CSV table of C-alpha atoms in Angstrom, one decimal:
chain,number,residue,atom,x,y,z
X,1,UNK,CA,-1.5,4.7,41.1
X,2,UNK,CA,-4.6,6.4,39.7
X,3,UNK,CA,-6.9,6.9,42.8
X,4,UNK,CA,-9.6,9.3,44.1
X,5,UNK,CA,-7.0,11.8,45.1
X,6,UNK,CA,-5.7,11.9,41.6
X,7,UNK,CA,-9.2,12.5,40.2
X,8,UNK,CA,-9.6,15.4,42.7
X,9,UNK,CA,-6.3,16.9,41.5
X,10,UNK,CA,-7.3,16.6,37.9
X,11,UNK,CA,-10.7,18.3,38.5
X,12,UNK,CA,-9.0,21.1,40.5
X,13,UNK,CA,-6.4,21.7,37.7
X,14,UNK,CA,-9.1,21.8,35.1
X,15,UNK,CA,-11.4,24.0,37.1
X,16,UNK,CA,-8.7,26.7,37.2
X,17,UNK,CA,-8.7,26.8,33.4
X,18,UNK,CA,-12.4,26.3,32.8
X,19,UNK,CA,-12.7,28.5,29.6
X,20,UNK,CA,-9.5,27.2,28.0
X,21,UNK,CA,-10.3,23.6,28.9
X,22,UNK,CA,-13.9,24.0,27.6
X,23,UNK,CA,-12.7,25.4,24.3
X,24,UNK,CA,-10.1,22.7,23.9
X,25,UNK,CA,-12.7,20.0,24.7
X,26,UNK,CA,-15.0,21.5,22.1
X,27,UNK,CA,-12.2,21.3,19.5
X,28,UNK,CA,-11.4,17.7,20.3
X,29,UNK,CA,-15.1,16.6,20.4
X,30,UNK,CA,-15.8,18.4,17.1
X,31,UNK,CA,-12.8,16.7,15.5
X,32,UNK,CA,-14.0,13.2,16.2
X,33,UNK,CA,-17.6,14.3,15.6
X,34,UNK,CA,-16.7,15.6,12.1
X,35,UNK,CA,-14.6,12.5,11.3
X,36,UNK,CA,-17.3,10.0,12.3
X,37,UNK,CA,-20.0,12.0,10.3
X,38,UNK,CA,-17.7,12.1,7.3
X,39,UNK,CA,-17.0,8.4,7.6
X,40,UNK,CA,-20.8,7.8,7.8
X,41,UNK,CA,-21.4,10.0,4.8
X,42,UNK,CA,-18.7,8.1,2.9
X,43,UNK,CA,-20.4,4.8,3.7
X,44,UNK,CA,-23.8,6.3,2.6
X,45,UNK,CA,-22.3,7.2,-0.7
X,46,UNK,CA,-20.8,3.7,-1.0
X,47,UNK,CA,-24.1,2.1,-0.3
X,48,UNK,CA,-25.9,4.4,-2.7
X,49,UNK,CA,-23.4,3.7,-5.5
X,50,UNK,CA,-23.5,-0.1,-4.8
X,51,UNK,CA,-27.3,0.1,-4.9
X,52,UNK,CA,-27.4,2.0,-8.2
X,53,UNK,CA,-24.7,-0.2,-9.9
X,54,UNK,CA,-25.4,-3.5,-8.3
X,55,UNK,CA,-26.5,-5.0,-11.6
X,56,UNK,CA,-23.4,-3.6,-13.3
X,57,UNK,CA,-21.3,-5.7,-10.9
X,58,UNK,CA,-23.1,-8.7,-12.3
X,59,UNK,CA,-21.4,-8.0,-15.7
X,60,UNK,CA,-23.7,-6.7,-18.4
X,61,UNK,CA,-22.0,-7.0,-21.7
X,62,UNK,CA,-23.6,-5.1,-24.7
X,63,UNK,CA,-22.4,-5.7,-28.3
X,64,UNK,CA,-23.3,-3.6,-31.3
X,65,UNK,CA,-21.7,-3.3,-34.8
X,66,UNK,CA,-20.3,-0.4,-36.7
X,67,UNK,CA,-18.1,0.4,-39.7
X,68,UNK,CA,-14.7,-1.1,-40.4
X,69,UNK,CA,-11.8,1.2,-40.2
X,70,UNK,CA,-9.1,-1.0,-41.6
X,71,UNK,CA,-8.5,-3.1,-44.7
X,72,UNK,CA,-8.6,-6.8,-44.0
X,73,UNK,CA,-8.3,-9.9,-46.2
X,74,UNK,CA,-9.0,-7.9,-49.4
X,75,UNK,CA,-12.0,-6.0,-47.9
X,76,UNK,CA,-11.8,-2.2,-47.9
X,77,UNK,CA,-12.4,-0.1,-44.8
X,78,UNK,CA,-15.8,1.7,-44.5
X,79,UNK,CA,-17.8,-1.5,-44.7
X,80,UNK,CA,-20.7,-1.7,-42.2
X,81,UNK,CA,-20.8,-5.0,-40.3
X,82,UNK,CA,-24.4,-6.2,-39.9
X,83,UNK,CA,-24.9,-8.8,-37.2
X,84,UNK,CA,-27.4,-11.6,-37.6
X,85,UNK,CA,-29.1,-14.3,-35.5
X,86,UNK,CA,-26.1,-16.6,-36.3
X,87,UNK,CA,-23.8,-14.2,-34.4
X,88,UNK,CA,-26.0,-14.3,-31.3
X,89,UNK,CA,-26.3,-18.1,-31.5
X,90,UNK,CA,-22.6,-18.6,-31.9
X,91,UNK,CA,-21.8,-16.5,-28.8
X,92,UNK,CA,-24.4,-18.5,-26.8
X,93,UNK,CA,-23.0,-21.8,-28.1
X,94,UNK,CA,-19.4,-21.0,-27.3
X,95,UNK,CA,-19.7,-18.9,-24.1
X,96,UNK,CA,-23.1,-19.8,-22.8
X,97,UNK,CA,-21.7,-21.5,-19.7
X,98,UNK,CA,-20.6,-18.2,-18.4
X,99,UNK,CA,-23.9,-16.4,-18.8
X,100,UNK,CA,-26.9,-15.8,-16.6
X,101,UNK,CA,-29.2,-13.8,-18.9
X,102,UNK,CA,-29.0,-13.3,-22.6
X,103,UNK,CA,-31.0,-11.5,-25.3
X,104,UNK,CA,-30.7,-10.3,-28.8
X,105,UNK,CA,-32.0,-6.8,-29.7
X,106,UNK,CA,-33.7,-5.5,-32.8
X,107,UNK,CA,-34.8,-1.8,-32.6
X,108,UNK,CA,-37.2,0.1,-34.8
X,109,UNK,CA,-37.2,3.9,-34.3
X,110,UNK,CA,-40.0,6.4,-35.1
X,111,UNK,CA,-42.8,3.9,-35.4
X,112,UNK,CA,-46.3,5.3,-35.4
X,113,UNK,CA,-48.5,4.1,-32.5
X,114,UNK,CA,-52.3,4.6,-32.5
X,115,UNK,CA,-55.1,3.8,-30.1
X,116,UNK,CA,-58.5,5.3,-30.7
X,117,UNK,CA,-57.8,9.0,-31.2
X,118,UNK,CA,-54.4,9.0,-29.7
X,119,UNK,CA,-51.3,8.8,-31.9
X,120,UNK,CA,-47.6,9.2,-31.4
X,121,UNK,CA,-44.1,8.2,-32.5
X,122,UNK,CA,-42.3,5.8,-30.3
X,123,UNK,CA,-39.4,3.3,-30.3
X,124,UNK,CA,-40.0,-0.4,-30.6
X,125,UNK,CA,-37.5,-2.9,-29.2
X,126,UNK,CA,-37.5,-6.6,-30.1
X,127,UNK,CA,-36.2,-8.7,-27.2
X,128,UNK,CA,-36.1,-12.1,-25.6
X,129,UNK,CA,-37.6,-13.0,-22.3
X,130,UNK,CA,-34.4,-12.3,-20.4
X,131,UNK,CA,-34.5,-8.6,-21.3
X,132,UNK,CA,-36.6,-7.7,-18.3
X,133,UNK,CA,-33.8,-8.8,-16.0
X,134,UNK,CA,-31.0,-7.3,-18.1
X,135,UNK,CA,-32.8,-3.9,-18.2
X,136,UNK,CA,-33.8,-4.2,-14.5
X,137,UNK,CA,-37.4,-3.4,-15.4
X,138,UNK,CA,-40.3,-3.9,-13.1
X,139,UNK,CA,-43.6,-5.1,-14.6
X,140,UNK,CA,-46.4,-3.1,-12.9
X,141,UNK,CA,-49.3,-5.0,-14.4
X,142,UNK,CA,-49.6,-8.0,-16.7
X,143,UNK,CA,-46.4,-9.9,-17.7
X,144,UNK,CA,-43.3,-9.7,-19.8
X,145,UNK,CA,-42.5,-11.5,-23.0
X,146,UNK,CA,-42.2,-15.3,-22.6
X,147,UNK,CA,-40.9,-18.2,-24.7
X,148,UNK,CA,-44.3,-18.9,-26.1
X,149,UNK,CA,-44.5,-15.4,-27.6
X,150,UNK,CA,-41.1,-15.9,-29.2
X,151,UNK,CA,-41.9,-19.3,-30.6
X,152,UNK,CA,-45.3,-18.3,-32.1
X,153,UNK,CA,-44.3,-14.8,-33.3
X,154,UNK,CA,-47.1,-13.4,-31.2
X,155,UNK,CA,-48.2,-9.8,-31.9
X,156,UNK,CA,-48.0,-8.7,-28.2
X,157,UNK,CA,-46.4,-5.7,-26.6
X,158,UNK,CA,-45.1,-4.7,-23.1
X,159,UNK,CA,-45.3,-0.9,-22.9
X,160,UNK,CA,-43.6,1.6,-20.7
X,161,UNK,CA,-45.5,3.5,-18.0
X,162,UNK,CA,-45.0,6.8,-19.8
X,163,UNK,CA,-46.3,5.4,-23.0
X,164,UNK,CA,-49.3,3.9,-21.2
X,165,UNK,CA,-50.2,7.3,-19.6
X,166,UNK,CA,-49.9,9.1,-23.0
X,167,UNK,CA,-51.7,6.6,-25.1
X,168,UNK,CA,-54.3,5.0,-22.8
X,169,UNK,CA,-54.9,7.7,-20.2
X,170,UNK,CA,-56.8,6.3,-17.3
X,171,UNK,CA,-57.8,3.0,-19.1
X,172,UNK,CA,-56.4,-0.3,-18.1
X,173,UNK,CA,-54.3,-1.2,-21.2
X,174,UNK,CA,-54.0,-4.9,-20.5
X,175,UNK,CA,-55.5,-6.9,-23.4
X,176,UNK,CA,-56.3,-3.7,-25.3
X,177,UNK,CA,-55.5,-3.6,-29.1
X,178,UNK,CA,-53.5,-0.8,-30.6
X,179,UNK,CA,-51.5,-0.5,-33.8
X,180,UNK,CA,-47.8,0.0,-34.7
X,181,UNK,CA,-47.4,1.2,-38.2
X,182,UNK,CA,-51.0,0.0,-38.8
X,183,UNK,CA,-50.3,-3.5,-37.5
X,184,UNK,CA,-52.4,-4.6,-34.5
X,185,UNK,CA,-50.7,-5.6,-31.2
X,186,UNK,CA,-52.2,-6.6,-27.9
X,187,UNK,CA,-50.9,-5.1,-24.7
X,188,UNK,CA,-49.8,-7.8,-22.2
X,189,UNK,CA,-47.9,-5.8,-19.7
X,190,UNK,CA,-46.8,-2.4,-18.4
X,191,UNK,CA,-43.3,-1.8,-17.1
X,192,UNK,CA,-41.3,0.8,-15.2
X,193,UNK,CA,-37.6,1.4,-15.7
X,194,UNK,CA,-35.0,2.9,-13.4
X,195,UNK,CA,-33.9,5.0,-16.4
X,196,UNK,CA,-37.0,7.2,-16.1
X,197,UNK,CA,-39.5,8.5,-18.6
X,198,UNK,CA,-37.2,8.2,-21.6
X,199,UNK,CA,-36.9,4.5,-21.1
X,200,UNK,CA,-40.6,4.2,-20.3
X,201,UNK,CA,-41.6,5.8,-23.7
X,202,UNK,CA,-41.0,2.6,-25.6
X,203,UNK,CA,-42.6,-0.8,-26.2
X,204,UNK,CA,-41.0,-4.3,-26.1
X,205,UNK,CA,-42.1,-6.9,-28.6
X,206,UNK,CA,-41.1,-10.5,-29.0
X,207,UNK,CA,-37.7,-10.5,-30.9
X,208,UNK,CA,-38.9,-12.9,-33.6
X,209,UNK,CA,-42.1,-10.9,-34.2
X,210,UNK,CA,-40.1,-7.7,-34.6
X,211,UNK,CA,-37.9,-9.2,-37.2
X,212,UNK,CA,-40.9,-10.7,-39.1
X,213,UNK,CA,-43.3,-7.8,-38.9
X,214,UNK,CA,-40.8,-5.0,-39.7
X,215,UNK,CA,-39.0,-6.9,-42.4
X,216,UNK,CA,-35.6,-7.2,-40.6
X,217,UNK,CA,-35.0,-10.7,-41.8
X,218,UNK,CA,-32.2,-12.2,-39.7
X,219,UNK,CA,-30.7,-8.8,-38.8
X,220,UNK,CA,-30.1,-7.8,-35.2
X,221,UNK,CA,-28.9,-4.4,-33.8
X,222,UNK,CA,-27.3,-5.5,-30.6
X,223,UNK,CA,-26.8,-8.4,-28.1
X,224,UNK,CA,-26.9,-8.4,-24.3
X,225,UNK,CA,-25.4,-10.9,-21.9
X,226,UNK,CA,-25.0,-10.9,-18.1
X,227,UNK,CA,-22.3,-12.9,-16.4
X,228,UNK,CA,-22.3,-15.0,-13.3
X,229,UNK,CA,-21.6,-12.7,-10.3
X,230,UNK,CA,-18.4,-13.1,-8.4
X,231,UNK,CA,-18.0,-12.2,-4.7
X,232,UNK,CA,-14.6,-10.6,-5.4
X,233,UNK,CA,-14.8,-7.5,-7.5
X,234,UNK,CA,-11.4,-7.8,-9.0
X,235,UNK,CA,-12.2,-11.4,-10.0
X,236,UNK,CA,-15.5,-10.2,-11.5
X,237,UNK,CA,-13.7,-7.5,-13.5
X,238,UNK,CA,-11.0,-10.0,-14.8
X,239,UNK,CA,-13.7,-12.5,-15.8
X,240,UNK,CA,-15.7,-9.9,-17.6
X,241,UNK,CA,-12.7,-8.6,-19.4
X,242,UNK,CA,-11.7,-12.1,-20.6
X,243,UNK,CA,-15.3,-12.7,-21.7
X,244,UNK,CA,-15.2,-9.4,-23.6
X,245,UNK,CA,-11.9,-10.3,-25.3
X,246,UNK,CA,-13.1,-13.8,-26.3
X,247,UNK,CA,-16.3,-12.4,-27.6
X,248,UNK,CA,-14.6,-9.7,-29.7
X,249,UNK,CA,-12.2,-12.3,-31.2
X,250,UNK,CA,-15.0,-14.6,-32.1
X,251,UNK,CA,-17.2,-12.1,-33.8
X,252,UNK,CA,-14.4,-10.4,-35.6
X,253,UNK,CA,-13.3,-13.7,-37.1
X,254,UNK,CA,-16.8,-14.6,-38.1
X,255,UNK,CA,-17.5,-11.2,-39.8
X,256,UNK,CA,-14.0,-10.9,-41.4
X,257,UNK,CA,-12.8,-7.9,-39.3
X,258,UNK,CA,-9.2,-7.1,-38.5
X,259,UNK,CA,-8.4,-8.2,-34.9
X,260,UNK,CA,-7.2,-4.6,-34.1
X,261,UNK,CA,-10.2,-2.9,-35.7
X,262,UNK,CA,-12.2,-1.5,-32.8
X,263,UNK,CA,-14.8,0.3,-34.8
X,264,UNK,CA,-16.6,-2.6,-36.5
X,265,UNK,CA,-17.4,-4.7,-33.4
X,266,UNK,CA,-17.9,-2.7,-30.2
X,267,UNK,CA,-18.4,-4.2,-26.8
X,268,UNK,CA,-19.4,-2.3,-23.7
X,269,UNK,CA,-18.5,-3.9,-20.3
X,270,UNK,CA,-20.6,-2.4,-17.5
X,271,UNK,CA,-18.2,-3.8,-14.8
X,272,UNK,CA,-15.6,-1.3,-16.0
X,273,UNK,CA,-18.1,1.5,-15.5
X,274,UNK,CA,-18.9,0.2,-12.0
X,275,UNK,CA,-15.2,0.2,-11.2
X,276,UNK,CA,-14.9,3.9,-12.1
X,277,UNK,CA,-17.6,4.7,-9.5
X,278,UNK,CA,-16.1,2.4,-6.9
X,279,UNK,CA,-12.7,4.2,-7.4
X,280,UNK,CA,-14.4,7.6,-7.1
X,281,UNK,CA,-16.1,6.5,-3.9
X,282,UNK,CA,-12.7,5.4,-2.5
X,283,UNK,CA,-11.2,8.8,-3.3
X,284,UNK,CA,-14.1,10.5,-1.6
X,285,UNK,CA,-13.7,8.4,1.5
X,286,UNK,CA,-9.9,9.0,1.6
X,287,UNK,CA,-10.7,12.8,1.4
X,288,UNK,CA,-13.1,12.5,4.3
X,289,UNK,CA,-10.5,10.7,6.3
X,290,UNK,CA,-8.0,13.4,5.6
X,291,UNK,CA,-10.4,16.2,6.6
X,292,UNK,CA,-11.5,14.4,9.7
X,293,UNK,CA,-7.9,13.6,10.8
X,294,UNK,CA,-6.8,17.2,10.2
X,295,UNK,CA,-9.7,18.4,12.4
X,296,UNK,CA,-8.6,15.9,15.2
X,297,UNK,CA,-5.0,17.0,14.9
X,298,UNK,CA,-6.1,20.6,15.4
X,299,UNK,CA,-8.0,19.5,18.6
X,300,UNK,CA,-4.9,17.5,19.8
X,301,UNK,CA,-2.7,20.6,19.3
X,302,UNK,CA,-5.2,22.5,21.4
X,303,UNK,CA,-4.8,19.9,24.2
X,304,UNK,CA,-1.1,20.3,24.0
X,305,UNK,CA,-1.4,24.1,24.3
X,306,UNK,CA,-3.8,24.0,27.2
X,307,UNK,CA,-1.4,21.6,29.1
X,308,UNK,CA,1.5,24.0,28.5
X,309,UNK,CA,-0.6,26.7,30.1
X,310,UNK,CA,-1.6,24.5,33.0
X,311,UNK,CA,2.1,23.6,33.6
X,312,UNK,CA,3.1,27.2,33.5
X,313,UNK,CA,0.4,28.2,36.0
X,314,UNK,CA,1.3,25.3,38.3
X,315,UNK,CA,5.0,25.8,38.2
X,316,UNK,CA,5.2,26.6,41.9
X,317,UNK,CA,3.1,23.6,42.8
X,318,UNK,CA,5.3,21.3,40.8
X,319,UNK,CA,8.4,22.8,42.5
X,320,UNK,CA,6.9,22.1,45.9
X,321,UNK,CA,6.0,18.5,44.9
X,322,UNK,CA,9.6,17.9,43.8
X,323,UNK,CA,11.0,19.5,46.9
X,324,UNK,CA,8.9,17.1,48.9
X,325,UNK,CA,10.4,14.2,47.0
X,326,UNK,CA,8.1,13.7,44.0
X,327,UNK,CA,9.9,11.9,41.2
X,328,UNK,CA,10.0,13.2,37.6
X,329,UNK,CA,7.9,10.1,36.6
X,330,UNK,CA,5.1,11.1,39.0
X,331,UNK,CA,5.1,14.6,37.6
X,332,UNK,CA,4.9,13.3,34.1
X,333,UNK,CA,2.0,10.9,34.9
X,334,UNK,CA,0.2,13.7,36.7
X,335,UNK,CA,0.2,15.9,33.5
X,336,UNK,CA,-0.5,13.0,31.2
X,337,UNK,CA,-3.5,11.9,33.3
X,338,UNK,CA,-5.0,15.4,32.8
X,339,UNK,CA,-4.3,15.4,29.1
X,340,UNK,CA,-5.8,11.9,28.6
X,341,UNK,CA,-8.8,12.8,30.8
X,342,UNK,CA,-9.7,15.9,28.6
X,343,UNK,CA,-9.2,13.9,25.4
X,344,UNK,CA,-11.2,10.9,26.5
X,345,UNK,CA,-14.2,12.8,27.8
X,346,UNK,CA,-14.3,15.1,24.8
X,347,UNK,CA,-13.8,12.1,22.4
X,348,UNK,CA,-16.7,10.2,24.0
X,349,UNK,CA,-19.0,13.2,23.7
X,350,UNK,CA,-18.1,13.8,20.1
X,351,UNK,CA,-18.4,10.0,19.3
X,352,UNK,CA,-21.8,9.6,20.9
X,353,UNK,CA,-23.1,12.8,19.3
X,354,UNK,CA,-22.0,11.8,15.8
X,355,UNK,CA,-23.4,8.2,16.2
X,356,UNK,CA,-26.7,9.6,17.5
X,357,UNK,CA,-27.0,12.0,14.5
X,358,UNK,CA,-26.3,9.2,12.0
X,359,UNK,CA,-28.8,7.0,13.8
X,360,UNK,CA,-31.7,9.5,13.8
X,361,UNK,CA,-31.0,11.7,10.7
X,362,UNK,CA,-29.5,9.0,8.4
X,363,UNK,CA,-32.8,7.2,7.7
X,364,UNK,CA,-34.5,10.5,6.8
X,365,UNK,CA,-32.1,11.2,3.9
X,366,UNK,CA,-33.5,9.9,0.7
X,367,UNK,CA,-31.4,10.0,-2.4
X,368,UNK,CA,-30.5,7.8,-5.3
X,369,UNK,CA,-26.8,7.9,-4.6
X,370,UNK,CA,-26.9,8.2,-0.8
X,371,UNK,CA,-28.3,5.4,1.3
X,372,UNK,CA,-28.1,4.3,5.0
X,373,UNK,CA,-25.1,6.3,6.2
X,374,UNK,CA,-23.4,4.4,9.1
X,375,UNK,CA,-20.1,3.8,10.7
X,376,UNK,CA,-18.7,0.4,11.7
X,377,UNK,CA,-18.6,0.2,15.5
X,378,UNK,CA,-15.0,-1.2,15.5
X,379,UNK,CA,-13.9,1.7,13.3
X,380,UNK,CA,-15.5,4.2,15.7
X,381,UNK,CA,-13.9,2.6,18.8
X,382,UNK,CA,-10.5,2.4,17.1
X,383,UNK,CA,-10.8,6.0,16.2
X,384,UNK,CA,-11.5,6.9,19.8
X,385,UNK,CA,-8.5,4.9,21.0
X,386,UNK,CA,-6.2,6.5,18.5
X,387,UNK,CA,-7.5,9.9,19.7
X,388,UNK,CA,-6.8,9.0,23.3
X,389,UNK,CA,-3.3,7.9,22.4
X,390,UNK,CA,-2.8,11.2,20.5
X,391,UNK,CA,-4.0,13.0,23.6
X,392,UNK,CA,-1.4,11.3,25.6
X,393,UNK,CA,1.2,12.3,23.0
X,394,UNK,CA,0.0,15.8,23.1
X,395,UNK,CA,0.5,15.9,26.9
X,396,UNK,CA,3.9,14.3,26.9
X,397,UNK,CA,5.9,17.4,25.9
X,398,UNK,CA,4.3,19.6,28.6
X,399,UNK,CA,4.7,16.8,31.1
X,400,UNK,CA,8.4,16.3,30.2
X,401,UNK,CA,8.9,20.1,30.5
X,402,UNK,CA,7.3,20.0,34.0
X,403,UNK,CA,9.5,17.1,35.1
X,404,UNK,CA,12.7,19.1,34.1
X,405,UNK,CA,11.8,22.1,36.3
X,406,UNK,CA,14.2,22.6,39.2
X,407,UNK,CA,12.5,23.0,42.6
X,408,UNK,CA,14.5,26.2,43.5
X,409,UNK,CA,13.5,27.9,40.2
X,410,UNK,CA,9.9,26.7,40.6
X,411,UNK,CA,9.6,28.1,44.1
X,412,UNK,CA,10.8,31.5,42.9
X,413,UNK,CA,8.2,31.6,40.2
X,414,UNK,CA,5.5,34.3,40.6
């Protein structure tokens, strides 16, 4: 039975080996401390990656055309496939029930912007109203393109923050008139983009206006779709891959492209990119687990070593106990109690120190790919329990060795 006398015996045994016990306790505490910190860091990386690629998990599908690489139905390779409004309409008609956001894109590069004395060459992007959500843009002032702008071919523009600072300086650009290739446009909004200054050095115009003003006819450069989000990542990936396959088959058939020609119709599935980052995060967390466990094992080995030393130094005491009738089981439990005590106390200290560090230092860390490092309480407690079990295992061999000592030999020990 584990009573007050047993506690006194444990403290007395430990006090005789203060330095060794202290160093062993530091090793065990640092092991669980490092493991919990690494698990917290792994969770912080996971949170950061999920934050950065949250919209990718929703399934952004981008389509653009290229040059055919294979002969098909009498048409030679090397033919550029130009997509049109009819391609966009066909996809929406056939697969629209799977979509959340959709937009066609018509880009014009190296257009000349002018406002008062300021001039510059910037990119113009024709888009539909859903492009704001697809690009994850935030409108700082004004508004984004709406259906009325598209229906009436309005000459309006939503400009990036970088473009605003360059062209308009300190002026409020809303409702100001500037020109693109000499054609007047009114600013209706200013946006910021997670992509940074490069993405903010462009202007979005109504898709229909872009086609009309810049003589594009029915031509489009690309198409964007987002899919309904699934709670299960594997399910989301499977659904996006099927959507991608159906879309490729449909567009290749419409544009007379060989089914196995991957150059003419190209589709980018952002969910596949997100999976690469999630897999990377998994490998990082497994590595952290490995390092932390190795550190704990080193501490447990230290516990085993210190218990061997304690048994050696208490050989005569153990012999006396056995001579007085102590059973081998009582000798084993005596040593195991000391081993578990050292491991438990050191484990609690390491656990509390690591959780306190994550609690106070974690919120101070600001990074795009590292956010809110934390450890699940159940995981932390489970880790501590496993550590205690390992401590018991570490003390078993010295305890078994002590139980095998013959009283006559122990009493002769110097």
